[in-house]
Short mmCIF file of C-alpha atoms in Angstrom, two decimals:
data_model
loop_
_atom_site.label_atom_id
_atom_site.label_comp_id
_atom_site.label_asym_id
_atom_site.label_seq_id
_atom_site.Cartn_x
_atom_site.Cartn_y
_atom_site.Cartn_z
CA MET L 1 164.16 97.31 168.39
CA SER L 2 164.04 93.60 168.53
CA SER L 3 167.66 93.00 167.44
CA TRP L 4 171.11 94.66 167.70
CA ASN L 5 172.10 96.62 164.61
CA LEU L 6 175.85 97.23 164.98
CA SER L 7 178.41 98.30 162.40
CA SER L 8 181.94 99.62 162.65
CA SER L 9 182.61 103.03 161.35
CA GLU L 10 183.37 103.85 157.69
CA ARG L 11 186.57 105.45 158.90
CA ALA L 12 187.70 102.21 160.52
CA LYS L 13 186.80 100.21 157.35
CA ALA L 14 188.86 102.63 155.28
CA THR L 15 191.96 102.06 157.53
CA VAL L 16 194.24 99.50 155.99
CA ASN L 17 197.98 99.02 156.88
CA PRO L 18 199.29 96.58 154.08
CA ILE L 19 202.52 95.77 155.98
CA ARG L 20 200.83 94.53 159.09
CA GLU L 21 198.11 92.65 156.99
CA THR L 22 200.79 91.10 154.73
CA VAL L 23 202.90 89.87 157.65
CA ALA L 24 199.74 88.38 159.00
CA THR L 25 198.79 86.52 155.81
CA ILE L 26 202.12 85.35 154.27
CA LEU L 27 203.29 82.87 156.75
CA LEU L 28 206.30 80.66 157.19
CA PRO L 29 205.64 76.97 157.35
CA THR L 30 205.67 75.50 160.78
CA ASP L 31 206.93 72.04 159.70
CA PHE L 32 209.82 73.20 157.29
CA HIS L 33 212.81 70.73 157.09
CA LEU L 34 215.16 73.57 157.57
CA PRO L 35 215.32 76.65 159.85
CA THR L 36 212.98 79.36 158.62
CA TYR L 37 213.89 83.04 158.45
CA SER L 38 212.15 86.40 158.21
CA LEU L 39 213.62 89.19 156.13
CA ALA L 40 210.31 91.14 156.51
CA LEU L 41 209.82 93.08 159.66
CA GLY L 42 211.88 96.19 160.05
CA ASP L 43 212.59 96.01 163.88
CA PRO L 44 216.31 96.06 164.24
CA SER L 45 216.14 95.59 168.04
CA VAL L 46 215.33 91.79 167.67
CA PHE L 47 218.60 91.15 166.01
CA PRO L 48 221.74 90.73 168.22
CA ASP L 49 223.96 92.72 165.87
CA PHE L 50 221.73 95.61 166.21
CA ALA L 51 220.95 95.57 170.00
CA VAL L 52 220.38 98.80 171.57
CA ASN L 53 223.43 100.57 172.98
CA PRO L 54 223.70 100.01 176.80
CA ILE L 55 224.26 103.62 177.27
CA PHE L 56 220.84 104.40 176.04
CA THR L 57 219.08 101.84 178.18
CA ARG L 58 221.01 103.06 181.24
CA ILE L 59 219.87 106.60 180.70
CA ALA L 60 216.30 105.45 180.34
CA GLN L 61 216.45 103.23 183.45
CA GLU L 62 217.82 106.17 185.42
CA ASN L 63 215.05 108.46 184.32
CA LEU L 64 212.46 105.80 185.15
CA GLN L 65 213.91 105.20 188.61
CA SER L 66 214.18 108.98 189.32
CA GLY L 67 210.43 109.11 189.70
CA THR L 68 210.23 112.38 187.67
CA GLY L 69 208.71 110.75 184.55
CA ASN L 70 205.64 109.06 185.91
CA GLY L 71 203.09 111.93 185.35
CA TYR L 72 201.81 114.13 182.71
CA CYS L 73 203.95 116.70 181.09
CA LEU L 74 203.24 119.40 178.43
CA ALA L 75 201.08 117.77 175.66
CA ALA L 76 203.89 118.53 173.05
CA GLY L 77 206.55 116.89 175.28
CA PRO L 78 208.90 118.14 178.07
CA ARG L 79 210.68 121.33 177.26
CA PRO L 80 214.28 120.01 177.88
CA ALA L 81 213.80 117.25 175.43
CA ARG L 82 212.50 119.62 172.80
CA GLU L 83 215.40 122.11 173.42
CA ALA L 84 217.89 119.29 172.93
CA LEU L 85 216.27 118.23 169.61
CA ALA L 86 216.09 121.84 168.43
CA ARG L 87 219.85 122.28 169.04
CA LYS L 88 220.61 118.96 167.25
CA PHE L 89 218.43 119.70 164.29
CA SER L 90 219.17 123.44 163.69
CA TYR L 91 221.14 124.42 160.69
CA GLU L 92 223.18 127.31 159.44
CA ASN L 93 220.45 128.73 157.42
CA ILE L 94 217.60 128.08 159.79
CA GLN L 95 217.50 127.87 163.58
CA VAL L 96 214.54 126.12 165.25
CA SER L 97 213.48 126.74 168.87
CA TRP L 98 211.97 124.29 171.35
CA GLU L 99 208.52 125.55 170.34
CA ASP L 100 209.14 124.26 166.78
CA VAL L 101 209.62 120.74 168.08
CA ILE L 102 206.61 118.48 168.93
CA LEU L 103 207.11 115.15 170.57
CA ASP L 104 204.73 112.36 169.65
CA ILE L 105 204.01 108.72 170.14
CA GLY L 106 206.57 107.41 167.81
CA GLY L 107 207.31 108.62 164.21
CA SER L 108 203.81 107.22 163.31
CA GLY L 109 202.19 109.46 165.91
CA ALA L 110 204.04 112.45 164.33
CA ILE L 111 202.84 111.58 160.92
CA HIS L 112 199.29 111.28 162.12
CA THR L 113 199.50 114.59 163.92
CA ALA L 114 200.80 116.33 160.79
CA MET L 115 198.13 114.75 158.53
CA GLN L 116 195.28 115.67 160.99
CA VAL L 117 196.48 119.29 160.81
CA PHE L 118 196.60 119.50 157.14
CA LEU L 119 193.86 117.35 155.76
CA ASN L 120 190.15 117.86 155.29
CA PRO L 121 187.97 115.18 153.76
CA GLY L 122 188.53 115.20 149.96
CA ASP L 123 192.06 116.64 150.22
CA ASN L 124 195.03 114.71 148.90
CA ILE L 125 198.62 114.22 149.58
CA LEU L 126 201.42 113.08 147.23
CA VAL L 127 203.15 109.88 148.40
CA PRO L 128 206.12 107.97 146.84
CA SER L 129 205.67 104.53 145.33
CA PRO L 130 207.39 102.50 146.54
CA GLY L 131 206.99 104.15 149.94
CA PHE L 132 205.90 103.77 153.51
CA PRO L 133 202.30 102.62 153.41
CA LEU L 134 201.31 104.35 156.66
CA TYR L 135 200.61 107.55 154.67
CA LYS L 136 197.95 106.03 152.53
CA CYS L 137 196.62 104.14 155.59
CA MET L 138 196.22 107.33 157.57
CA ALA L 139 194.87 109.31 154.59
CA GLY L 140 192.01 106.83 154.19
CA ASN L 141 191.28 107.08 157.90
CA LEU L 142 190.90 110.87 157.49
CA SER L 143 188.66 110.57 154.32
CA ALA L 144 191.48 112.00 152.31
CA GLU L 145 193.42 110.63 149.24
CA ALA L 146 196.94 109.49 148.90
CA ARG L 147 198.07 109.94 145.35
CA LEU L 148 200.98 107.70 144.51
CA TYR L 149 203.86 109.18 142.52
CA SER L 150 206.56 107.15 140.95
CA LEU L 151 210.19 106.77 141.89
CA ARG L 152 212.80 105.88 139.27
CA PRO L 153 214.72 102.79 140.21
CA ASP L 154 217.29 103.35 137.45
CA HIS L 155 218.03 106.78 138.69
CA GLY L 156 218.62 106.03 142.40
CA TRP L 157 214.93 105.92 143.20
CA GLU L 158 214.71 109.67 142.52
CA ILE L 159 211.29 111.30 142.08
CA ASP L 160 209.60 111.40 138.71
CA PHE L 161 208.63 115.02 138.52
CA ASN L 162 206.44 114.43 135.43
CA ASP L 163 204.32 112.10 137.61
CA LEU L 164 204.17 114.80 140.27
CA ASP L 165 202.91 117.36 137.77
CA ARG L 166 200.24 114.96 136.67
CA LEU L 167 198.90 114.32 140.14
CA VAL L 168 199.03 117.76 141.75
CA ASP L 169 195.78 119.94 142.06
CA GLU L 170 194.26 122.61 144.01
CA ARG L 171 193.39 120.13 146.88
CA THR L 172 196.93 118.81 147.19
CA LYS L 173 198.15 119.72 150.70
CA LEU L 174 201.41 117.95 151.19
CA LEU L 175 204.28 116.47 149.29
CA VAL L 176 205.64 113.50 151.21
CA ILE L 177 209.36 112.54 150.80
CA ILE L 178 211.02 109.72 152.56
CA ASN L 179 214.79 110.11 152.73
CA PRO L 180 216.66 107.92 153.44
CA SER L 181 213.99 105.67 151.98
CA ASN L 182 212.05 102.87 153.53
CA PRO L 183 211.68 100.55 151.59
CA CYS L 184 214.24 101.39 148.79
CA GLY L 185 217.39 102.21 150.84
CA SER L 186 218.09 105.17 148.64
CA VAL L 187 219.54 108.63 149.72
CA PHE L 188 218.80 111.76 147.71
CA THR L 189 221.57 113.94 146.50
CA LYS L 190 221.69 117.57 147.47
CA GLU L 191 220.97 118.42 143.77
CA HIS L 192 217.78 116.29 143.77
CA LEU L 193 216.66 117.84 147.14
CA LEU L 194 217.03 121.28 145.58
CA GLU L 195 214.93 120.13 142.72
CA ILE L 196 212.22 118.93 145.09
CA LEU L 197 212.28 122.32 146.85
CA ASP L 198 212.00 124.19 143.53
CA TRP L 199 208.96 122.16 142.68
CA ALA L 200 207.41 122.68 146.08
CA GLU L 201 208.09 126.46 145.78
CA ARG L 202 206.52 126.72 142.31
CA HIS L 203 203.26 124.86 143.42
CA LYS L 204 203.23 126.37 146.95
CA ILE L 205 202.95 123.06 148.68
CA CYS L 206 204.47 122.28 152.02
CA ILE L 207 206.76 119.24 152.39
CA LEU L 208 206.26 116.50 154.88
CA ALA L 209 209.74 115.03 155.24
CA ASP L 210 209.99 111.53 156.57
CA GLU L 211 213.59 111.46 158.02
CA VAL L 212 213.12 108.80 160.53
CA TYR L 213 216.50 107.43 159.24
CA THR L 214 218.24 110.64 159.72
CA GLY L 215 222.00 110.29 159.27
CA MET L 216 221.62 106.49 158.56
CA SER L 217 223.56 106.43 155.26
CA TYR L 218 226.65 104.72 153.90
CA GLY L 219 226.63 105.45 150.11
CA LYS L 220 226.40 109.13 150.33
CA PRO L 221 225.76 111.68 153.21
CA HIS L 222 222.15 112.21 154.24
CA ILE L 223 221.24 115.85 153.98
CA PRO L 224 218.14 117.00 155.83
CA ILE L 225 215.90 118.78 153.48
CA GLY L 226 215.05 121.41 156.09
CA SER L 227 218.67 122.60 156.09
CA LEU L 228 218.45 123.69 152.46
CA THR L 229 215.52 126.12 152.45
CA ASP L 230 214.30 129.11 154.21
CA GLU L 231 211.29 129.55 151.89
CA VAL L 232 209.41 126.30 151.55
CA PRO L 233 207.80 125.14 154.90
CA VAL L 234 209.09 121.78 155.81
CA PHE L 235 207.51 119.52 158.45
CA THR L 236 210.18 116.85 159.40
CA ILE L 237 209.25 113.54 160.98
CA GLY L 238 211.93 112.00 163.23
CA ALA L 239 212.11 109.34 165.87
CA MET L 240 214.26 107.38 168.25
CA SER L 241 213.12 104.11 166.71
CA LYS L 242 215.64 103.73 164.07
CA MET L 243 218.40 106.25 164.89
CA TYR L 244 218.81 104.69 168.32
CA LEU L 245 217.45 101.15 167.41
CA VAL L 246 214.47 101.32 169.94
CA PRO L 247 211.21 101.25 168.04
CA GLY L 248 209.43 99.90 171.09
CA TRP L 249 210.06 103.15 173.00
CA ARG L 250 207.49 104.85 170.84
CA CYS L 251 209.07 108.36 170.90
CA GLY L 252 209.09 110.50 167.82
CA TRP L 253 208.88 114.11 166.82
CA LEU L 254 207.63 116.71 164.33
CA ILE L 255 209.95 119.64 163.66
CA VAL L 256 208.53 122.71 161.94
CA TYR L 257 211.05 124.43 159.62
CA ASP L 258 209.10 127.70 158.71
CA LYS L 259 211.50 130.73 158.93
CA HIS L 260 208.96 133.27 157.66
CA ASN L 261 206.02 131.83 159.67
CA LYS L 262 203.94 131.09 156.75
CA CYS L 263 202.23 128.24 158.67
CA ALA L 264 201.32 130.09 161.89
CA GLU L 265 197.87 128.64 161.83
CA PHE L 266 199.21 125.08 161.55
CA ARG L 267 201.44 125.58 164.61
CA ASP L 268 198.31 126.43 166.75
CA ALA L 269 196.47 123.50 165.07
CA ILE L 270 199.30 121.14 165.96
CA LEU L 271 198.90 121.99 169.71
CA LYS L 272 195.15 121.46 169.57
CA VAL L 273 195.71 117.95 168.20
CA LYS L 274 198.36 117.17 170.72
CA ASN L 275 196.03 118.22 173.60
CA MET L 276 193.91 115.23 172.43
CA LEU L 277 196.40 112.43 172.46
CA LEU L 278 199.26 113.94 174.52
CA HIS L 279 202.95 112.85 174.57
CA PRO L 280 205.13 109.80 174.66
CA ALA L 281 206.13 108.18 177.94
CA PRO L 282 207.67 111.15 179.93
CA PHE L 283 210.62 109.12 181.30
CA ILE L 284 211.60 108.16 177.68
CA ALA L 285 211.25 111.82 176.55
CA ASN L 286 213.28 112.96 179.61
CA SER L 287 216.02 110.64 178.37
CA ILE L 288 216.55 112.45 175.11
CA PRO L 289 218.99 115.26 176.25
CA ALA L 290 221.32 112.78 177.78
CA ILE L 291 221.10 110.24 175.00
CA ILE L 292 222.04 112.94 172.45
CA GLU L 293 224.89 114.26 174.66
CA GLN L 294 226.40 110.75 175.42
CA THR L 295 225.94 109.01 172.06
CA PRO L 296 229.50 107.93 171.09
CA ASP L 297 230.98 109.74 168.08
CA ASN L 298 231.50 106.54 166.14
CA TYR L 299 227.98 105.11 167.10
CA MET L 300 226.22 105.75 163.70
CA CYS L 301 229.16 104.87 161.57
CA GLU L 302 229.39 101.44 163.36
CA VAL L 303 225.77 100.73 162.89
CA MET L 304 225.75 101.66 159.26
CA GLN L 305 228.94 99.71 158.46
CA LYS L 306 227.07 96.56 159.54
CA VAL L 307 224.11 97.57 157.24
CA LYS L 308 226.59 98.28 154.34
CA GLU L 309 228.25 94.91 154.59
CA ARG L 310 224.90 93.21 154.42
CA ALA L 311 223.82 95.42 151.53
CA GLU L 312 226.90 94.46 149.66
CA LEU L 313 226.35 90.70 150.22
CA VAL L 314 222.71 90.96 149.04
CA TYR L 315 223.73 92.99 145.97
CA GLN L 316 226.36 90.53 145.02
CA LYS L 317 224.00 87.57 145.34
CA ILE L 318 221.27 89.34 143.26
CA GLN L 319 223.77 89.72 140.40
CA GLU L 320 223.98 85.91 140.25
CA THR L 321 220.16 85.43 140.50
CA PRO L 322 218.10 85.06 137.24
CA GLY L 323 215.16 87.32 136.89
CA LEU L 324 215.96 89.64 139.82
CA SER L 325 217.80 92.99 139.93
CA MET L 326 218.52 95.86 142.27
CA GLN L 327 220.17 99.09 142.76
CA MET L 328 222.89 99.19 145.51
CA PRO L 329 221.24 100.80 148.48
CA GLU L 330 222.82 103.67 150.27
CA GLY L 331 220.97 104.14 153.60
CA ALA L 332 218.24 103.12 155.98
CA LEU L 333 217.98 99.37 156.84
CA TYR L 334 216.49 97.92 153.58
CA CYS L 335 217.01 97.23 149.94
CA MET L 336 214.26 96.73 147.21
CA ILE L 337 214.67 93.97 144.76
CA SER L 338 212.89 94.08 141.44
CA ILE L 339 211.18 90.99 139.86
CA ASP L 340 211.02 90.52 136.20
CA LEU L 341 207.68 88.68 136.32
CA GLU L 342 207.89 87.85 132.59
CA ALA L 343 211.03 85.80 133.27
CA PHE L 344 209.24 83.43 135.52
CA GLU L 345 206.64 80.61 134.79
CA ASP L 346 204.05 81.16 137.43
CA PHE L 347 204.29 84.53 139.20
CA GLY L 348 201.34 86.81 138.52
CA ASN L 349 202.57 89.38 140.96
CA SER L 350 205.03 89.86 143.79
CA ILE L 351 202.60 88.58 146.44
CA ILE L 352 202.53 85.21 144.75
CA PHE L 353 206.36 85.25 144.60
CA ALA L 354 206.56 85.95 148.45
CA GLU L 355 203.98 83.32 149.26
CA LYS L 356 205.69 80.72 147.22
CA LEU L 357 209.13 81.69 148.55
CA ALA L 358 207.98 81.30 152.15
CA ARG L 359 206.26 77.99 151.35
CA GLU L 360 209.15 76.42 149.30
CA GLN L 361 212.24 77.95 150.75
CA GLY L 362 211.29 78.98 154.34
CA VAL L 363 212.23 82.63 153.75
CA LEU L 364 209.76 85.52 154.40
CA VAL L 365 209.90 88.77 152.46
CA LEU L 366 207.58 91.57 152.08
CA PRO L 367 206.07 92.02 148.49
CA GLY L 368 206.10 95.36 146.57
CA GLU L 369 202.34 95.54 147.13
CA SER L 370 202.99 96.13 150.87
CA PHE L 371 204.75 99.42 149.85
CA MET L 372 202.10 100.58 147.24
CA SER L 373 204.16 99.19 144.45
CA HIS L 374 204.47 95.94 142.47
CA SER L 375 206.99 93.55 140.93
CA ALA L 376 209.48 93.84 143.79
CA PHE L 377 210.19 92.78 147.33
CA ARG L 378 211.91 94.40 150.31
CA VAL L 379 214.77 92.77 152.31
CA VAL L 380 215.63 93.92 155.80
CA LEU L 381 219.39 94.07 156.30
CA CYS L 382 219.51 93.21 159.88
CA GLN L 383 219.85 89.38 160.05
CA SER L 384 223.35 88.07 160.73
CA ARG L 385 225.55 87.82 157.66
CA ALA L 386 225.50 84.03 157.85
CA VAL L 387 221.64 83.95 157.97
CA LEU L 388 221.41 86.52 155.19
CA GLU L 389 223.71 84.57 152.94
CA GLU L 390 221.76 81.50 153.53
CA CYS L 391 218.53 83.27 152.65
CA MET L 392 219.95 84.83 149.55
CA ASP L 393 221.18 81.34 148.37
CA ARG L 394 217.68 79.99 148.96
CA ILE L 395 216.19 82.95 146.99
CA LYS L 396 218.65 82.24 144.16
CA ASN L 397 217.63 78.51 144.07
CA PHE L 398 213.98 79.45 144.16
CA ALA L 399 214.42 81.97 141.31
CA ALA L 400 216.29 79.37 139.22
CA ALA L 401 213.65 76.62 139.77
CA HIS L 402 210.85 78.92 138.62
CA HIS L 403 212.75 80.74 135.74
CA LYS L 404 211.46 80.13 132.25
CA LYS L 405 213.61 77.50 130.47
#
């Protein structure tokens, strides 16, 4: 051949992560007359009020210096770490063993492992909208389809079961739930979780439960869905990233709740997939038992009290802001703010809203389109209270300036 004929794969072209792409395209001005602020990226570790607990870093440092975590371990992670997680996440109705716990390269790696195990080209999964976009991104990468079901903002962002019934078919392999929710900050009640399990049982569809924000609630207690059933197989995603405020440590897990072993074939498949990409850094994984054991009793309450105070501040400010509304969040690190586009002169969608807000007020938010939704934007509740109040005042001024007269 006389010339190179090179093209990237169709799989790569179908892989789109809207959060990363939006952060790269909606930019804060470099010459703004005031300090600029980001309320966009959900990395708590960069904010002083959410710095990692020194107990956790000491444990990781000791494991690194011990020299015992520099080599390979079991593809699914070291057994002591898996045993510690099995003890922590076993419940009265269902006990899991270390073999039910699979360590992975962050929560994202655990999501990818689960989806590789379940999906063939042409299959589909049911994903919440608004929701975490990585599910749609990974489905596209696997030549599968992410079908978006609606959440009801006026009912605590609960699932619209009529929408689920409309979307499910014979090629639906997983129902994804995110609880506590990124991006909505909602926490499901026990009654709603039982409704979800009833729907899954009737349709004979396994649940992929994104519980990366396990225990991170302040409005109502977070109840793991795996603790409520011994009939519906639940594959739960967890991670150190948000619970321990260390997203850069890239250590997550997949826990299989399958009391009657309905998913035996999937268990073998998980190990095959893990033999391909292996485990997180062993010295981090080796730190898990001590971190669980030495976490102060009041650790999570103190973290979530800070989030609650910020959520209350944002909620109060939004009540004073024309054209915007929100439900009071109850967990995770976020809130979702709805935009009444009809109330404004020049916003065709929430991407335009976010672009103009960044340009005119020096405040960066992620638009609803980043979360497979619309007419909304997400606020990360980790900035200092002073910065957050300043940002909300700027958003209020921005909304007033563009509101229809």
